[in-house]
Tab-separated table of C-alpha atoms in Angstrom:
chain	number	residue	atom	x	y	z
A	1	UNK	CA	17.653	23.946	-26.990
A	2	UNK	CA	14.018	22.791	-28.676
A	3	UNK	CA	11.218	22.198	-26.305
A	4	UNK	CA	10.246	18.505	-25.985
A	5	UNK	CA	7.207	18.196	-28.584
A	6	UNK	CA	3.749	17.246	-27.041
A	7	UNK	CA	3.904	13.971	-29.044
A	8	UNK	CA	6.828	13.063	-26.953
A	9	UNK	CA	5.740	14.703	-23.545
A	10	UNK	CA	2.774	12.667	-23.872
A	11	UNK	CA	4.744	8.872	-24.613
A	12	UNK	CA	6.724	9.747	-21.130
A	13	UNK	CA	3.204	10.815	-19.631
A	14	UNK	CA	1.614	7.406	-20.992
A	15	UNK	CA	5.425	5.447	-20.019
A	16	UNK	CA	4.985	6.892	-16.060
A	17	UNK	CA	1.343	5.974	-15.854
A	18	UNK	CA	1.910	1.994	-16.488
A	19	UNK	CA	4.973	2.231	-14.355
A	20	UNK	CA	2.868	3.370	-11.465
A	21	UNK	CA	0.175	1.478	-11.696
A	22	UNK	CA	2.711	-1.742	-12.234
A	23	UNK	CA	4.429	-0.852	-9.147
A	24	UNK	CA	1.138	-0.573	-7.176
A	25	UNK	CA	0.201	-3.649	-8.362
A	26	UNK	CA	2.828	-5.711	-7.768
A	27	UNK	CA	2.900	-4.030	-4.167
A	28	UNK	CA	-0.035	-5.268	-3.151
A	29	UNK	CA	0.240	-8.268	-4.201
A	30	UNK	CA	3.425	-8.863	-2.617
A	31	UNK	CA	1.835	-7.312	0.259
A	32	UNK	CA	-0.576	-9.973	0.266
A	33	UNK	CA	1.519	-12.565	1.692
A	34	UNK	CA	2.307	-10.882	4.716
A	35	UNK	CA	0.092	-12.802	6.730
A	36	UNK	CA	0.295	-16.134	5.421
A	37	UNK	CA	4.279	-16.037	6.343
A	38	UNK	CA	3.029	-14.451	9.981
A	39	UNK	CA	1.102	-17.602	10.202
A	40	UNK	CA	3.588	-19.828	8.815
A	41	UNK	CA	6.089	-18.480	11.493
A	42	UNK	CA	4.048	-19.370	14.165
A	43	UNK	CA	5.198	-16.521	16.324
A	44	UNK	CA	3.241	-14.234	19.131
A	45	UNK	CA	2.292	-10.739	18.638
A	46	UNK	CA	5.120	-8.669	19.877
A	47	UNK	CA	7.808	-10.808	18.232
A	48	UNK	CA	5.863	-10.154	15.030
A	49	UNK	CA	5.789	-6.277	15.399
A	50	UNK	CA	9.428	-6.187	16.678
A	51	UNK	CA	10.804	-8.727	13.726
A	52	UNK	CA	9.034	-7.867	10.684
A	53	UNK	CA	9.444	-3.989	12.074
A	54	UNK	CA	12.984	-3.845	12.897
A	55	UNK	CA	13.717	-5.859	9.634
A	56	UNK	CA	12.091	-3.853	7.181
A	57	UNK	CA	13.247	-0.695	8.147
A	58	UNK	CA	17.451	-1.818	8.021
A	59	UNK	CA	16.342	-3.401	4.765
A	60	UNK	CA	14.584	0.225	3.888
A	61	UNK	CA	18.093	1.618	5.066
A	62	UNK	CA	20.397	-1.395	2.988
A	63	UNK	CA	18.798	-0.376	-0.408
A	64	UNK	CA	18.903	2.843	-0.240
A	65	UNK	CA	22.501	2.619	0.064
A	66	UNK	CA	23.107	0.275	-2.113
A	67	UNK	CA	21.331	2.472	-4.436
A	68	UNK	CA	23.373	5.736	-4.086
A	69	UNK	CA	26.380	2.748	-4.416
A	70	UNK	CA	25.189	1.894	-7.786
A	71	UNK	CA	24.643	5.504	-8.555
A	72	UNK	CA	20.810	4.992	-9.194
A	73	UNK	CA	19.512	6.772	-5.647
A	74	UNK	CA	17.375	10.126	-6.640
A	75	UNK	CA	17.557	11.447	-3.595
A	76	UNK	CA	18.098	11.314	0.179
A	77	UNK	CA	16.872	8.423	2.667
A	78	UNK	CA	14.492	10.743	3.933
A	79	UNK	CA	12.946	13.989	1.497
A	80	UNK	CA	13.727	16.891	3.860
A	81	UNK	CA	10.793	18.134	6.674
A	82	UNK	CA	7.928	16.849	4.655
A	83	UNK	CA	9.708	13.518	3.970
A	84	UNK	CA	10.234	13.121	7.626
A	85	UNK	CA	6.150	14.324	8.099
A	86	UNK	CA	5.753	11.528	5.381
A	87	UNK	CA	7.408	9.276	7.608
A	88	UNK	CA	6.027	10.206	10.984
A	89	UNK	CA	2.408	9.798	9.196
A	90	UNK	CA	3.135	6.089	8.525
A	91	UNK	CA	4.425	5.595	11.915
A	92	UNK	CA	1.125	6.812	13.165
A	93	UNK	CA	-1.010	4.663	11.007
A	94	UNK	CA	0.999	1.764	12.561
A	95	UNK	CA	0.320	2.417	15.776
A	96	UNK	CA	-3.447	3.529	15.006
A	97	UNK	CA	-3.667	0.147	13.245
A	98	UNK	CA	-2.459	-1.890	16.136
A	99	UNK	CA	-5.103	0.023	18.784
A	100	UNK	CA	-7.543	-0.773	16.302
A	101	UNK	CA	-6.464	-4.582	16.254
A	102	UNK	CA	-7.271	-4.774	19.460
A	103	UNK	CA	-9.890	-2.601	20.600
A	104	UNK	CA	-12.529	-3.563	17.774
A	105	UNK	CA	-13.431	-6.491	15.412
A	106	UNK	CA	-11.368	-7.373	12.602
A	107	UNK	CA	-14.224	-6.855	10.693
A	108	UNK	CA	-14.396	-3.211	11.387
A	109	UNK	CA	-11.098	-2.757	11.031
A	110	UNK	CA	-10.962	-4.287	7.415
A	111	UNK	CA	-14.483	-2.285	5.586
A	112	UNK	CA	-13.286	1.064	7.623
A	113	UNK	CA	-9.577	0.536	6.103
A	114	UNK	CA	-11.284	0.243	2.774
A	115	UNK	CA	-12.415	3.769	3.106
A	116	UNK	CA	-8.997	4.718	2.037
A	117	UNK	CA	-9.378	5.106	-1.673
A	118	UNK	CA	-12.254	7.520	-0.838
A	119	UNK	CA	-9.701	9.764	1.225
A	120	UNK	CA	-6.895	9.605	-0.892
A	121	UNK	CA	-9.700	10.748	-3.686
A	122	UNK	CA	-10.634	13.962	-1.601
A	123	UNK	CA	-6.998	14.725	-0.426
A	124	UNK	CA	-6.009	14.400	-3.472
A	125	UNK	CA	-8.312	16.838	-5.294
A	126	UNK	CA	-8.320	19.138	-1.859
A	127	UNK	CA	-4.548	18.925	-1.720
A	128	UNK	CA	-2.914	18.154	-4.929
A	129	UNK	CA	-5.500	19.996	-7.312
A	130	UNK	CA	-5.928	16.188	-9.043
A	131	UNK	CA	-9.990	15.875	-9.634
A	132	UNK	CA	-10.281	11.716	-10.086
A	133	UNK	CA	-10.849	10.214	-13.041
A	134	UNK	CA	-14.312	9.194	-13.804
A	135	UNK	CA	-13.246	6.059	-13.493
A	136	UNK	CA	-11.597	6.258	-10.486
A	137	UNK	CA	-14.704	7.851	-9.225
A	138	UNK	CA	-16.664	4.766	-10.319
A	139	UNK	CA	-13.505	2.053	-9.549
A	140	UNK	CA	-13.885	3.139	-5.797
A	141	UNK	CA	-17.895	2.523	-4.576
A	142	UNK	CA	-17.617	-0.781	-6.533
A	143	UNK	CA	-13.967	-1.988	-4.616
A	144	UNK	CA	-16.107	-1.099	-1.617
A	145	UNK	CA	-19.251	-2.950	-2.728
A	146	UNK	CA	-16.404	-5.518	-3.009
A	147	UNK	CA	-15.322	-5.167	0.563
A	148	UNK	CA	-18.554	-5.219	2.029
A	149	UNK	CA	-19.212	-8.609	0.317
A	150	UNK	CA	-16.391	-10.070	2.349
A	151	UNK	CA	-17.250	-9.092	5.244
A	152	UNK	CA	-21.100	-10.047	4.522
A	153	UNK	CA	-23.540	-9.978	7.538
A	154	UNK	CA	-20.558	-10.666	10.164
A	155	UNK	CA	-19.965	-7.202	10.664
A	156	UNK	CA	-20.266	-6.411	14.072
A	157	UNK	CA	-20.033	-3.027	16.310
A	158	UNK	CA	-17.318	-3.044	18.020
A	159	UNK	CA	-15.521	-0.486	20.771
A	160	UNK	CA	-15.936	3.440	19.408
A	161	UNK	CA	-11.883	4.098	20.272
A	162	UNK	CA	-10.947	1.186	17.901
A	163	UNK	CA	-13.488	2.179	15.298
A	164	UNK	CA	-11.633	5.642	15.612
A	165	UNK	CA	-8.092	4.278	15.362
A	166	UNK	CA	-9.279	2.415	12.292
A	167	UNK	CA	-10.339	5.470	10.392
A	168	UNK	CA	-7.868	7.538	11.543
A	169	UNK	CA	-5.215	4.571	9.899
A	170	UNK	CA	-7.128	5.119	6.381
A	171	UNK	CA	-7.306	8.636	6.952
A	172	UNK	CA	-3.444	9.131	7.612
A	173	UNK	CA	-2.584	6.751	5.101
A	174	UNK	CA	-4.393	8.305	2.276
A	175	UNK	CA	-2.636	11.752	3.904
A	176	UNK	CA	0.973	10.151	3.123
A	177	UNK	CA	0.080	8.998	-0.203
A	178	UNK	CA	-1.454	12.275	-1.016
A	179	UNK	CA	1.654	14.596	0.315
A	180	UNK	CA	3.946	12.430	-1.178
A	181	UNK	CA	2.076	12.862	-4.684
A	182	UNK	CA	2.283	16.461	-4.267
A	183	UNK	CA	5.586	17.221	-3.375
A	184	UNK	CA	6.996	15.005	-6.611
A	185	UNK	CA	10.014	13.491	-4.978
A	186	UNK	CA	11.082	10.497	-3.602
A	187	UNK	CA	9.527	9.009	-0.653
A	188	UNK	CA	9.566	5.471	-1.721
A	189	UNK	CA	11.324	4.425	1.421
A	190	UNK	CA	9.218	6.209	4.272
A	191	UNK	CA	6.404	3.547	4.827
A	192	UNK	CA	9.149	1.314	5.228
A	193	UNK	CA	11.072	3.239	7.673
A	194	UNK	CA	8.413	3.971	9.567
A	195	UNK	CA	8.259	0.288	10.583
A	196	UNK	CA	10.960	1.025	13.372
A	197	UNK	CA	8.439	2.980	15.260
A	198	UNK	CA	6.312	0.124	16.111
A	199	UNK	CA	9.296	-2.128	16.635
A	200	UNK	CA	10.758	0.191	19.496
A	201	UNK	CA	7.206	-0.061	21.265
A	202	UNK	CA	7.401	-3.709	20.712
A	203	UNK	CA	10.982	-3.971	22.099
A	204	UNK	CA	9.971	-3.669	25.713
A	205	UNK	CA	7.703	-6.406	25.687
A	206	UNK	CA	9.384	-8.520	23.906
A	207	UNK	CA	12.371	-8.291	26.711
A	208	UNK	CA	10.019	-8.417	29.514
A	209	UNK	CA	8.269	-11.381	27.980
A	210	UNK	CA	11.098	-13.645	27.672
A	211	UNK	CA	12.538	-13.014	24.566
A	212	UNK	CA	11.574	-13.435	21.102
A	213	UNK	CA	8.242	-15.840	20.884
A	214	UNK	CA	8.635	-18.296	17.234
A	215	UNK	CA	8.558	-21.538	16.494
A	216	UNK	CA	9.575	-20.948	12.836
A	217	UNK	CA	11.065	-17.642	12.379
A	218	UNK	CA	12.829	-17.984	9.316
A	219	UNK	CA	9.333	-17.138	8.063
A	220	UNK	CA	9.086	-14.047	9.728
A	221	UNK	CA	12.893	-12.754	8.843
A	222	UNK	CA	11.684	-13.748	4.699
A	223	UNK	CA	8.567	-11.094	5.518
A	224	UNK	CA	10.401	-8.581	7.199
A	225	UNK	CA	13.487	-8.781	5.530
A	226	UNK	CA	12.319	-9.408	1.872
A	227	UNK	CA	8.380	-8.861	1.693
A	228	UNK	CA	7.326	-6.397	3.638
A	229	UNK	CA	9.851	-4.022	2.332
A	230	UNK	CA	9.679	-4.470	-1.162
A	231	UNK	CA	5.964	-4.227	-0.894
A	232	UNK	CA	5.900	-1.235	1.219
A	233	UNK	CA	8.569	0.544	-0.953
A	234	UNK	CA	6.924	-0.495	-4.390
A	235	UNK	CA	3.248	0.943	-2.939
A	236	UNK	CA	5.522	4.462	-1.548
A	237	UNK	CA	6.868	4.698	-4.924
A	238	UNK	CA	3.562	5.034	-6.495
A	239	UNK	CA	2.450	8.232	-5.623
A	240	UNK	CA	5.590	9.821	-8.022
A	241	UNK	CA	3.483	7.862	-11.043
A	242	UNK	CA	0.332	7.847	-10.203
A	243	UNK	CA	-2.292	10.106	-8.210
A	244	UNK	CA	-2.952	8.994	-4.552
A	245	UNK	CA	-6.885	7.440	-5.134
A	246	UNK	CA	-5.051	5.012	-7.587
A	247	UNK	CA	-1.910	3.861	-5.100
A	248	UNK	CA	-4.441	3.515	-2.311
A	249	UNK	CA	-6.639	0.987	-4.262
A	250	UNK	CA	-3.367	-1.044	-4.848
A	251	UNK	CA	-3.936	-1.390	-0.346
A	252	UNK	CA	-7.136	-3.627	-1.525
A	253	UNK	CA	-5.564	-6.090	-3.264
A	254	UNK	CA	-4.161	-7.674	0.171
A	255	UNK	CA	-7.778	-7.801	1.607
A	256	UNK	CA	-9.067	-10.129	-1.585
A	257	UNK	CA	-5.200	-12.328	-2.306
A	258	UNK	CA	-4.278	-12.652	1.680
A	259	UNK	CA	-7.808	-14.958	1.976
A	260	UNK	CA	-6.866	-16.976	-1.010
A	261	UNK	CA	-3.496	-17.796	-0.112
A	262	UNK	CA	-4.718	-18.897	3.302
A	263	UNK	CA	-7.250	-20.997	1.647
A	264	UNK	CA	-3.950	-22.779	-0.524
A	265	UNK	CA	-1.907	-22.800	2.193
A	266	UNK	CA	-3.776	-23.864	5.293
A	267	UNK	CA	-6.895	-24.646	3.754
A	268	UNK	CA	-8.933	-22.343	4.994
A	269	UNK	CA	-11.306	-22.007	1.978
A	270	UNK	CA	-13.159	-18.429	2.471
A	271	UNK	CA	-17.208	-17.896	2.549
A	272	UNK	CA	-19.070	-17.939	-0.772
A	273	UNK	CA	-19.267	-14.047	-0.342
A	274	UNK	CA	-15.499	-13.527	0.601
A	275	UNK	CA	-14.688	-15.538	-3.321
A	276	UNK	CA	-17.152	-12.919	-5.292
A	277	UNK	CA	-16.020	-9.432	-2.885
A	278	UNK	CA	-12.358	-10.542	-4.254
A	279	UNK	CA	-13.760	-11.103	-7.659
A	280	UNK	CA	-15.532	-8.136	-7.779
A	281	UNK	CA	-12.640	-5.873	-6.580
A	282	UNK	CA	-10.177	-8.065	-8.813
A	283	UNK	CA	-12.393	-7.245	-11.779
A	284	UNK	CA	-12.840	-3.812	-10.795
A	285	UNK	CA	-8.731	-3.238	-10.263
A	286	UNK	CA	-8.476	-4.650	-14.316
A	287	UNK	CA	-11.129	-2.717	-15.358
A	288	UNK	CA	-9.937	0.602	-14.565
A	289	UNK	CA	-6.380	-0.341	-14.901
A	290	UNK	CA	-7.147	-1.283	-18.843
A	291	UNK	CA	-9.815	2.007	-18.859
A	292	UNK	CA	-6.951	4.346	-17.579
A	293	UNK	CA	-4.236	2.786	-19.728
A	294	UNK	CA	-6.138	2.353	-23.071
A	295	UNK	CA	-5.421	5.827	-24.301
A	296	UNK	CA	-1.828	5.529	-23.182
A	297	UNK	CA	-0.829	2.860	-24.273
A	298	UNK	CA	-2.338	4.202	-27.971
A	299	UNK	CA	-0.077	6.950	-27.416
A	300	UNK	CA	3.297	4.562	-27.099
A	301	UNK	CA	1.848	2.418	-30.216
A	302	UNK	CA	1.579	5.416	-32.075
A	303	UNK	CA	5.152	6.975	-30.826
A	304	UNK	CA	6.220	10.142	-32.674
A	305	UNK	CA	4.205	11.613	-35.326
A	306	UNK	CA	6.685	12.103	-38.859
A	307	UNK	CA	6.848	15.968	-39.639
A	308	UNK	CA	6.458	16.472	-43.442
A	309	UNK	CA	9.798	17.659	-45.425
């Protein structure tokens, strides 16, 4: 049987690369509405983590057998030992993510979370043997100069534990994207399923506290049901497409669209510096996006070069 010709290895190469990088994109925008529909439901803390927690991971669980149903699943729910390290890595960022929440300011929550990209880039290289593109390299100081625009002068010190619990999130996040990229299979369901971890915790409180806490939780079931999943699973999936630095930028897109949509929605019109942060990381997504394609996407013009008779 003939080997596939390079032409040919390099159109599936090219065809993988804009799936990726469609997948993160559309994750994080979806993403992005996760806390306008938190704020739409009205609901208090614990109901929120229990909800949206316990509701993504049974939808996590309902696609991926509906999947092997159809015949289109690629693999098992969870990849073996390092799928279920995958797993346990995004439970741990959850729960990181909450301590930080509450033991520091949102501000230093948000520009340390931002540090992500810069992890995933390390890992990656470290870990994976993937050196960054040049301009991924250059994509990630300017989404940070982005970040640090939106937060502007506000940003205050806050607690040294939740400081830690914020950089270990980014850290273990970037770790998860970066494993997953390496093994090469199928973990598009673990950030999802990880959800139940934080819902469990919740659980308690939730019982204790009278029960669940809402005055409009059909909002909450559409995020944690419909949204959260398909955001979570779309940004897990990108690591089999794309390296990790270039998932983990697809994270950003919620700290520059969430802003907006509150500004549409509840008219809550962000700072002068929160508008060009978010236009600066918007621009800086397309840029490298069109930079990292352009050459691909010559290759699938160009499709199979004609052999001479």
């Amino acid at each position: 049987m003939a080997a596939p010709s390079l032409d040919a290895v390099e159109t599936n190469a090219a065809a993988r690369y804009a799936t990726g990088l469609t997948l993160v994109g559309f994750g994080g925008i979806v993403l992005s509405g996760d806390i306008p529909l938190i704020r739409l439901s009205e609901s208090g803390f614990y109901t929120v983590v229990l909800v949206r927690g316990a509701l993504s991971s049974l939808a996590a669980v309902f696609l991926w057998w509906l999947a092997r149903r159809l015949g289109r699943a690629s693999g098992p729910l969870i990849a073996g030992r390092l799928g279920l390290f995958v797993t346990g890595l995004y439970a741990v960022a959850t729960l990181t993510f909450l301590v930080a929440v509450y033991e520091t300011k949102a501000a230093n929550v948000v520009f340390i979370l931002a540090l992500n990209p810069i992890f995933a880039a390390l890992l990656s290289w470290a870990i994976a043997g993937e050196k960054p593109s040049r301009a991924t390299l250059l994509a990630i100081p300017a989404t940070l100069f982005g970040v640090l625009l939106i937060i502007g002068a506000g940003l205050e010190a806050g607690h040294w534990i939740g400081d830690l619990a914020a950089l270990a999130t980014a850290f273990l996040i970037a770790l998860a994207l970066t494993l997953a990229r390496r093994s090469r299979q199928d973990m598009r369901y673990a950030s999802a399923l990880a959800a139940i971890v934080p819902a469990l915790i919740a659980l308690p409180f939730v019982v204790t506290g009278g029960g669940i806490e809402s005055e409009a939780v059909g909002w909450l079931v559409v995020n944690g049901a419909i949204l959260m999943p398909l955001a979570l699973i779309c940004l897990a999936a990108g690591p089999m497409f794309v390296p990790s630095p270039v998932v983990s930028m697809g994270y950003l897109l919620e700290t520059v669209l969430a802003p907006i949509w509150m500004w549409l929605i509840f008219l809550e019109r962000p700072s002068n510096l929160s508008l060009l942060g978010g236009g600066v990381i918007i621009a800086t997504l397309g840029i490298h996006a069109f930079v990292e394609l352009k050459p691909k996407h010559r290759i699938l013009g160009a499709g199979p070069k004609m052999t001479k008779r």
